[in-house]
Amino acid sequence: MKSSLTRTARSVPRNFPRCAARCTRIAGARWSSTYEDGEHKWSTPLAKQLAEAITTTGPIPVASFMRQCLTSDLGGYYTSTSPSTSDQFGSKGDFVTSPEISQVFGELIGVWVVAEWIAQGRRNEGVYLMEVGPGRGTLMDDMLRTVRNFPDLAMAIEAVYMIEASPRLREAQHKLLCGDNAMEETSMGWQSVSKHSKELKIIWTEDVRFVPKDGSKTPFIVAHEFFDALPIHVFQSVPPAPQPADGEGTIQTPTGPIKPQRRLPQASQQAQWRELLVSPKPPHRLEEGQPEFELSQARASTPHSMYLPETSSRYRTLQSKADATVEISPESQAYLRDFAERIGGSNPVTEPPKPASIPTPTRTVASGPAPERIAKPSPSGAALIIDYGPATTVPANSLRGIRSHKLVSPFESPGTTDLSADVDFIALAESALNASPGVEAHGPVDQARFLTAMGIQERAAQLVKLAVDKERGGSTGNEKGELTEKVKRIEGGWRRLVDNGSEGMGSLYKVLAIMPYKSGKAGEPRRRPVGFGGDIKL
């Protein structure tokens, strides 16, 4: 063999043209992420990294793709530290949130906290506020401004916890909530003091699990447009594989036919879930300006498809329907379990404790740490979740990309496109109820119904009257045209929040409350929270 290769090499003319070598490379063009001529130039550094990783290891779940696009160290949408990265919020960003539209929104959330604190007996210590995904901090700032009008509650609040992974957003929140007060690094994350009160600590941490769980505390938790950005797994139902017909698969041998003895297992005779995975488009289909990634269906079961759709009867009911699609967010459910345990305590232990170590023939292997449990004899606190998604059904085909207030492909420009999916409110409520015997769920109700019950129209009218009175008193020094614009902003803002039309947010957004469970007295109706058909006695 070696001699034949040598002869072949010697037969090649010494003046073999270089262009032939170049043409040979082009004819066998390889798929690369480099920026050489004739090869694809990826839209973002994160897109290049994802493509190379997937090419090496294989397609990844939608959840993994979302997590990288939103929080990757290499240019994630929320975690990028590039100075050129623009603010995602507001009219100049990619989307606008309710607190940015009207201050009344945050004020009413603050009023809701005050009302539930009153309804639960006006605790004078051990109260804390916690917000997950706080954005710029506008919502919490409006809440704190409202709460300070109730001195007893303001004095009872020992800390405000902000769960934030983005350094840029953390800086914006600190500036808004703390003003010039310095921020210092702590074992939990970062800490400063509120501009409203030197006694109120503002604490930042990247993970909700770092916030201490204490059964003696009363948490009031807010999550506004947070769960829609948490990763989802997507599954699609496929029909069972056809059973081989009689005689099919028979092997002919010189001694006679051999019929197959094995039939398909019982599991293969039923509809199954297949996970939808993300991969880069093959090189010949990559086009400039088009999405560089796409969805494909796994050919076989994955660990996620064998477990997650089996966790609820709502998913199992859909399994037999051809091409049924479900979206499941384990991270969202984990957050609700955490919220529920803080409010109502952990489930009682029903099994004997496992040994601290696992014996093996050769050595002793330490078991993992036991899950943190919280004993809470008297449930207290509340969690309020405001987001968009169906009220009762399982979300399907809802993954979307958002850029400059427009819907785009979720597989376009990873790291610079916001990704979101509809929230499964029923799954959130189920997770909370299963995690703690001391909680109950209310809702979801439309945002329009909730804000109307909280008095949004009346509060907006107060703001308009206040602006007009200041102008008449000459305390502002503004021209009449400026007053007109301010009144228009107030009126337009609150109406947009409760508008049920296609341009409004009234029916698109839903509100879910997780409350302490308390059995009512015999013959008396059980109390519902404010905004969900209930009221309080002052």
XYZ file of C-alpha atoms in Angstrom:
538
model
C 0.000 0.000 0.000
C 2.799 2.368 0.943
C 4.573 1.821 -2.389
C 1.373 2.447 -4.387
C 0.815 5.745 -2.533
C 4.415 6.708 -3.296
C 3.990 5.959 -6.984
C 0.792 8.001 -7.083
C 2.490 10.943 -5.438
C 5.389 10.800 -7.874
C 3.004 10.804 -10.832
C 1.628 14.226 -9.867
C 3.352 16.967 -11.926
C 5.537 19.368 -9.975
C 3.731 22.292 -11.542
C 0.302 21.099 -10.296
C -1.681 24.380 -10.246
C -2.612 25.878 -6.834
C -6.039 26.781 -8.172
C -6.769 23.087 -8.470
C -6.043 22.670 -4.792
C -8.276 25.591 -3.973
C -11.036 24.179 -6.151
C -10.661 20.867 -4.375
C -11.229 22.543 -1.003
C -14.318 24.381 -2.268
C -15.812 21.244 -3.772
C -15.526 19.585 -0.391
C -16.621 22.681 1.542
C -16.984 21.989 5.224
C -19.405 23.558 7.723
C -17.486 25.963 9.877
C -18.184 28.933 12.103
C -15.167 30.879 10.951
C -15.588 34.048 8.920
C -13.718 32.833 5.854
C -15.007 33.659 2.394
C -17.756 31.344 1.294
C -18.656 30.240 4.802
C -21.496 31.294 7.069
C -21.032 34.288 9.329
C -23.073 33.760 12.478
C -25.361 36.558 13.610
C -23.984 36.691 17.171
C -21.062 35.143 19.093
C -23.623 33.143 21.093
C -25.115 31.736 17.870
C -21.641 30.555 16.831
C -21.020 28.945 20.210
C -24.405 27.205 20.253
C -23.973 25.898 16.704
C -20.553 24.451 17.459
C -21.728 22.833 20.692
C -24.847 21.303 19.114
C -22.854 20.065 16.127
C -20.585 18.234 18.567
C -23.110 16.864 21.054
C -26.393 16.780 19.144
C -29.705 18.717 19.253
C -30.686 20.249 22.599
C -34.054 20.739 24.341
C -35.873 24.029 23.860
C -35.303 24.706 27.571
C -31.523 24.541 27.141
C -31.679 26.830 24.116
C -33.813 29.397 25.968
C -31.556 29.315 29.028
C -28.466 30.015 26.937
C -30.124 32.750 24.884
C -31.385 34.612 27.943
C -28.698 34.080 30.601
C -25.490 32.893 28.929
C -22.239 34.518 30.026
C -21.436 34.950 26.336
C -23.953 37.622 25.402
C -27.179 36.376 27.003
C -30.139 38.701 26.509
C -30.427 39.605 30.200
C -26.879 38.915 31.381
C -24.789 40.597 28.699
C -22.355 43.134 30.133
C -21.516 44.706 26.780
C -21.628 48.531 26.971
C -23.333 48.594 23.590
C -26.271 46.537 24.842
C -29.332 48.795 24.905
C -32.000 48.861 27.592
C -34.622 46.200 26.834
C -37.435 48.069 28.584
C -39.493 51.046 27.467
C -40.457 52.553 24.138
C -36.850 52.517 22.924
C -36.282 48.900 23.941
C -37.900 45.637 22.900
C -40.984 45.678 25.105
C -42.850 47.760 27.656
C -44.237 46.429 30.941
C -47.229 47.529 33.000
C -45.192 49.408 35.660
C -43.561 51.434 32.860
C -46.957 52.291 31.389
C -48.527 53.687 34.561
C -47.392 54.251 38.130
C -50.885 53.245 39.213
C -50.077 49.601 38.475
C -47.281 49.381 41.043
C -49.231 51.446 43.543
C -52.159 49.017 43.397
C -49.839 46.035 43.886
C -48.574 47.862 46.983
C -52.155 48.413 48.134
C -52.829 44.691 47.635
C -49.902 43.828 49.923
C -51.178 46.291 52.531
C -54.688 44.820 52.341
C -53.496 41.239 52.806
C -51.198 42.288 55.656
C -54.206 43.857 57.389
C -56.367 40.791 56.709
C -53.736 38.537 58.304
C -53.627 40.432 61.576
C -51.177 43.309 60.992
C -47.968 41.541 62.026
C -45.526 44.036 63.507
C -42.297 42.166 62.733
C -40.779 39.493 60.520
C -42.319 40.733 57.271
C -40.285 40.816 54.058
C -40.969 41.640 50.425
C -39.492 39.617 47.570
C -39.659 40.241 43.827
C -38.381 37.819 41.201
C -37.351 39.300 37.859
C -37.627 42.939 39.006
C -36.688 44.563 35.660
C -35.639 48.162 36.221
C -37.079 48.140 39.752
C -40.026 50.373 38.815
C -42.661 48.065 40.285
C -40.910 47.718 43.643
C -40.252 51.466 43.786
C -43.958 52.218 43.312
C -44.834 49.571 45.907
C -42.447 50.974 48.518
C -43.702 54.509 47.908
C -47.216 53.237 48.623
C -46.266 51.132 51.655
C -44.552 54.033 53.425
C -48.006 55.639 53.763
C -48.781 52.816 56.223
C -46.146 53.303 58.941
C -46.990 50.135 60.905
C -46.366 47.933 57.872
C -43.316 49.940 56.804
C -41.772 49.355 60.246
C -42.602 45.631 60.139
C -40.762 45.060 56.853
C -37.243 43.951 57.731
C -35.864 43.557 54.188
C -36.644 43.627 50.487
C -35.167 40.772 48.428
C -34.583 41.290 44.711
C -33.909 38.090 42.747
C -31.843 39.324 39.791
C -29.161 37.668 37.649
C -28.369 40.621 35.370
C -25.570 42.959 36.531
C -26.919 45.800 34.371
C -30.448 45.516 35.731
C -29.139 45.175 39.261
C -27.320 48.494 38.879
C -30.487 50.135 37.515
C -32.540 48.788 40.426
C -29.982 50.005 42.951
C -29.998 53.508 41.497
C -33.790 53.698 41.540
C -34.423 52.095 44.935
C -31.405 53.306 46.890
C -30.342 56.554 45.247
C -26.812 57.491 46.344
C -26.604 54.894 49.095
C -23.644 52.591 48.509
C -23.993 48.935 47.513
C -21.743 46.386 49.206
C -21.072 42.766 48.399
C -22.215 40.135 50.907
C -22.159 36.362 51.221
C -25.667 36.262 49.754
C -25.056 38.761 46.957
C -25.267 42.528 47.361
C -26.889 44.881 49.844
C -27.819 48.543 50.214
C -30.455 50.622 52.019
C -33.670 52.115 50.669
C -33.875 55.770 49.740
C -37.248 55.775 51.511
C -35.854 54.567 54.864
C -32.365 54.058 56.215
C -33.734 51.159 58.263
C -34.897 49.175 55.233
C -32.343 46.834 53.665
C -32.477 46.111 49.916
C -30.782 42.769 49.252
C -29.936 41.316 45.833
C -29.265 37.668 45.116
C -29.102 35.658 41.903
C -31.084 32.658 43.156
C -34.243 32.488 45.252
C -32.736 29.574 47.174
C -30.250 31.965 48.774
C -33.080 33.806 50.541
C -33.393 32.248 54.020
C -36.476 30.140 54.706
C -37.853 30.824 58.152
C -41.234 29.649 59.411
C -41.522 32.677 61.686
C -41.395 35.151 58.776
C -44.213 36.548 56.634
C -43.216 36.864 52.960
C -45.062 38.908 50.361
C -43.816 37.777 46.960
C -44.396 39.426 43.594
C -43.608 37.982 40.151
C -44.554 40.228 37.248
C -43.710 39.048 33.723
C -41.170 36.641 35.153
C -42.466 33.158 34.414
C -42.920 33.811 30.689
C -39.112 34.024 30.382
C -38.369 30.733 32.167
C -37.290 27.809 29.955
C -39.873 25.353 28.674
C -39.685 21.789 27.366
C -41.904 21.090 24.356
C -43.405 17.657 23.661
C -45.509 16.334 20.807
C -47.637 13.202 20.808
C -46.883 10.602 18.128
C -49.100 7.631 17.194
C -48.031 4.109 18.175
C -45.765 2.205 15.833
C -47.717 -0.198 13.572
C -47.616 -3.857 14.583
C -46.055 -6.183 11.989
C -48.638 -8.082 9.960
C -48.739 -11.878 9.957
C -45.845 -13.169 7.946
C -44.129 -9.793 7.824
C -40.504 -9.974 8.800
C -40.270 -13.718 8.053
C -36.692 -14.787 7.294
C -36.174 -17.332 4.493
C -33.416 -19.872 5.188
C -32.230 -23.024 3.382
C -33.967 -25.100 6.059
C -37.228 -23.203 5.848
C -38.877 -19.877 6.891
C -38.360 -18.472 10.395
C -41.193 -16.326 11.702
C -40.462 -13.461 14.114
C -41.378 -14.403 17.671
C -41.080 -10.956 19.296
C -43.876 -8.464 19.137
C -43.546 -4.796 19.974
C -43.648 -4.054 23.712
C -46.865 -2.794 25.225
C -45.462 0.756 25.552
C -44.891 0.905 21.795
C -48.546 0.077 21.186
C -49.618 3.402 22.733
C -49.166 7.012 21.696
C -45.902 8.404 23.001
C -44.399 11.799 23.687
C -41.479 13.018 21.601
C -39.476 16.056 22.657
C -38.914 18.911 20.221
C -35.222 19.787 19.982
C -33.231 22.720 18.626
C -30.381 22.424 16.155
C -28.642 24.679 13.629
C -29.874 24.546 10.073
C -27.645 22.498 7.773
C -25.141 24.593 5.768
C -26.985 24.419 2.445
C -30.108 25.971 4.028
C -28.420 28.817 5.889
C -29.392 32.130 4.338
C -28.474 35.666 5.277
C -31.122 37.341 7.403
C -32.995 34.088 8.118
C -33.190 32.188 11.444
C -30.110 30.032 11.906
C -31.736 27.407 14.142
C -34.821 25.236 13.847
C -36.976 22.716 15.679
C -36.952 18.999 15.010
C -38.709 16.090 16.658
C -36.629 13.562 18.559
C -36.756 10.141 16.904
C -36.915 8.342 20.217
C -37.897 9.046 23.794
C -35.670 11.339 25.824
C -35.344 11.349 29.630
C -37.491 14.481 29.743
C -40.233 13.060 27.497
C -40.446 9.904 29.603
C -40.958 11.832 32.843
C -42.283 15.399 32.583
C -45.546 14.665 30.664
C -46.345 11.999 33.264
C -46.333 14.474 36.161
C -49.909 15.664 35.637
C -53.152 14.138 34.426
C -53.638 17.253 32.275
C -50.756 16.125 30.081
C -51.670 12.435 30.114
C -55.167 13.266 28.854
C -53.678 14.876 25.738
C -51.266 12.049 24.968
C -53.751 10.041 22.893
C -54.554 13.018 20.655
C -52.522 12.932 17.457
C -49.939 15.732 17.192
C -50.990 17.218 20.548
C -48.330 19.605 21.828
C -47.632 20.608 25.422
C -45.156 23.032 26.968
C -43.847 22.292 30.462
C -41.596 24.499 32.588
C -39.991 22.576 35.487
C -38.210 25.739 36.651
C -41.512 27.589 36.970
C -42.932 24.770 39.048
C -39.836 24.780 41.272
C -40.329 28.484 41.999
C -43.943 27.891 43.024
C -42.905 25.093 45.349
C -40.473 27.501 46.971
C -43.128 30.227 47.294
C -45.668 27.798 48.761
C -43.280 26.477 51.406
C -42.387 30.019 52.496
C -46.092 30.850 52.912
C -47.553 27.592 54.217
C -44.620 25.419 55.302
C -43.394 22.113 53.912
C -45.402 18.921 53.600
C -45.227 16.691 56.694
C -42.717 13.864 56.569
C -44.510 10.605 55.768
C -41.464 8.340 55.267
C -38.737 7.477 57.779
C -35.554 9.486 57.239
C -33.047 7.899 54.905
C -29.622 6.917 56.233
C -26.898 9.514 56.026
C -24.817 7.239 53.829
C -25.338 4.539 51.213
C -23.384 1.299 51.881
C -21.614 -0.332 48.923
C -19.481 -3.480 48.734
C -16.248 -1.499 48.639
C -16.874 1.858 50.275
C -19.474 4.119 51.875
C -20.867 6.878 49.645
C -22.368 9.915 51.337
C -25.940 10.648 50.269
C -26.967 14.074 49.026
C -28.143 16.740 51.444
C -31.714 16.418 52.633
C -34.085 18.974 51.090
C -34.548 22.040 53.236
C -37.807 21.848 55.136
C -39.697 24.697 56.754
C -42.040 24.201 59.689
C -44.740 26.845 59.823
C -47.505 26.293 62.383
C -49.408 29.369 61.203
C -49.320 30.066 57.439
C -48.791 33.722 56.541
C -47.800 35.928 53.626
C -48.870 35.750 49.990
C -47.562 35.510 46.429
C -48.976 37.452 43.485
C -48.166 36.316 39.948
C -48.999 38.506 36.944
C -48.175 37.226 33.477
C -49.726 36.176 30.189
C -51.034 32.775 29.159
C -54.248 30.719 28.989
C -56.351 30.594 32.134
C -57.156 26.865 32.074
C -55.554 25.067 29.122
C -52.021 23.761 28.627
C -49.918 26.184 26.532
C -48.909 24.974 23.080
C -46.898 26.503 20.239
C -46.375 29.718 22.198
C -42.579 30.153 22.029
C -41.885 33.573 20.508
C -39.139 36.072 19.940
C -39.603 39.791 20.650
C -37.499 42.629 19.328
C -38.344 46.330 19.042
C -41.969 45.642 20.084
C -42.443 43.161 17.223
C -42.795 39.391 17.142
C -39.856 37.662 15.427
C -38.607 34.104 15.161
C -37.295 32.776 18.490
C -34.386 31.264 16.545
C -33.193 34.588 15.187
C -30.022 36.282 16.513
C -29.595 34.372 19.806
C -28.734 36.693 22.671
C -30.201 39.825 21.116
C -33.793 38.575 20.856
C -36.026 38.269 23.913
C -37.651 34.845 24.234
C -40.907 34.133 26.026
C -43.682 31.555 26.195
C -47.181 31.449 27.643
C -47.443 30.673 31.342
C -49.325 27.572 32.480
C -51.193 29.044 35.448
C -52.906 25.789 36.380
C -49.535 24.018 36.532
C -48.258 26.775 38.827
C -51.254 26.426 41.122
C -50.912 22.619 41.182
C -47.235 22.893 42.094
C -48.016 25.214 45.001
C -50.850 23.058 46.357
C -48.771 19.881 46.086
C -45.801 21.503 47.850
C -47.544 22.732 50.989
C -50.697 21.886 52.949
C -50.822 25.471 54.201
C -51.633 27.298 50.973
C -54.553 27.801 48.620
C -54.733 29.263 45.115
C -57.048 31.974 43.797
C -57.465 32.738 40.125
C -56.221 33.221 37.584
C -58.404 36.215 36.785
C -58.015 38.745 33.999
C -55.782 41.689 34.782
C -58.667 44.027 33.897
C -60.890 42.445 36.521
C -58.160 42.506 39.172
C -57.100 46.133 38.614
C -60.692 47.336 38.392
C -61.487 45.673 41.709
C -58.384 47.313 43.197
C -59.668 50.759 42.137
C -57.479 51.672 39.169
C -59.994 54.135 37.733
C -60.436 55.911 41.052
C -56.675 56.179 41.633
C -56.110 57.536 38.106
C -58.823 60.152 38.739
C -56.977 61.183 41.922
C -53.741 61.656 39.975
C -55.495 63.765 37.346
C -57.129 65.932 40.027
C -53.785 66.332 41.811
C -52.095 67.468 38.600
C -54.882 69.949 37.804
C -54.897 71.361 41.357
C -51.132 71.875 41.284
C -51.371 73.668 37.982
C -54.177 75.926 39.208
C -52.159 76.732 42.301
C -49.232 77.736 40.159
C -46.854 75.398 42.008
C -45.558 73.666 38.876
C -44.831 76.565 36.569
C -45.696 74.395 33.589
C -47.594 75.519 30.543
C -51.150 74.366 29.909
C -49.996 72.101 27.081
C -47.768 70.156 29.476
C -50.689 69.600 31.835
C -52.776 68.322 28.946
C -50.052 65.847 27.989
C -49.730 64.630 31.572
C -53.462 64.053 31.846
C -53.391 62.152 28.543
C -50.572 59.919 29.810
C -52.442 59.122 33.006
C -55.714 58.399 31.214
C -54.111 56.473 28.358
C -51.934 54.431 30.714
C -54.587 53.044 33.018
C -57.036 52.429 30.192
C -54.442 50.389 28.292
C -53.863 48.196 31.342
C -57.549 47.202 31.518
C -58.443 47.360 27.825
C -59.787 43.999 26.622
C -59.236 44.825 22.948
C -56.429 43.541 20.738
C -54.191 46.485 21.647
C -54.919 46.318 25.360
C -53.559 44.208 28.214
C -56.754 43.632 30.176
C -57.540 40.077 29.066
C -54.092 39.102 27.781
C -52.570 39.189 31.267
C -53.769 37.023 34.140
C -53.319 37.291 37.902
C -52.838 34.320 40.254
C -52.594 34.522 44.054
C -51.112 31.937 46.418
C -52.531 32.552 49.891
C -52.376 30.980 53.367
C -54.938 28.221 53.758
C -57.259 28.723 56.687
C -60.382 26.677 57.201
C -63.365 28.942 57.712
C -65.721 28.767 60.619
C -68.724 26.525 60.277
C -71.516 28.226 58.363
C -69.348 31.151 57.279
C -68.120 31.632 53.716
C -64.380 31.492 53.350
C -62.643 34.788 52.710
C -61.346 35.546 49.251
C -58.404 37.923 48.762
C -58.811 41.490 47.564
C -58.976 41.672 43.784
C -60.356 38.131 43.566
C -63.839 38.871 44.841
C -62.915 39.521 48.466
C -62.586 42.496 50.768
C -61.078 43.367 54.145
C -62.447 44.692 57.419
C -60.548 47.720 58.675
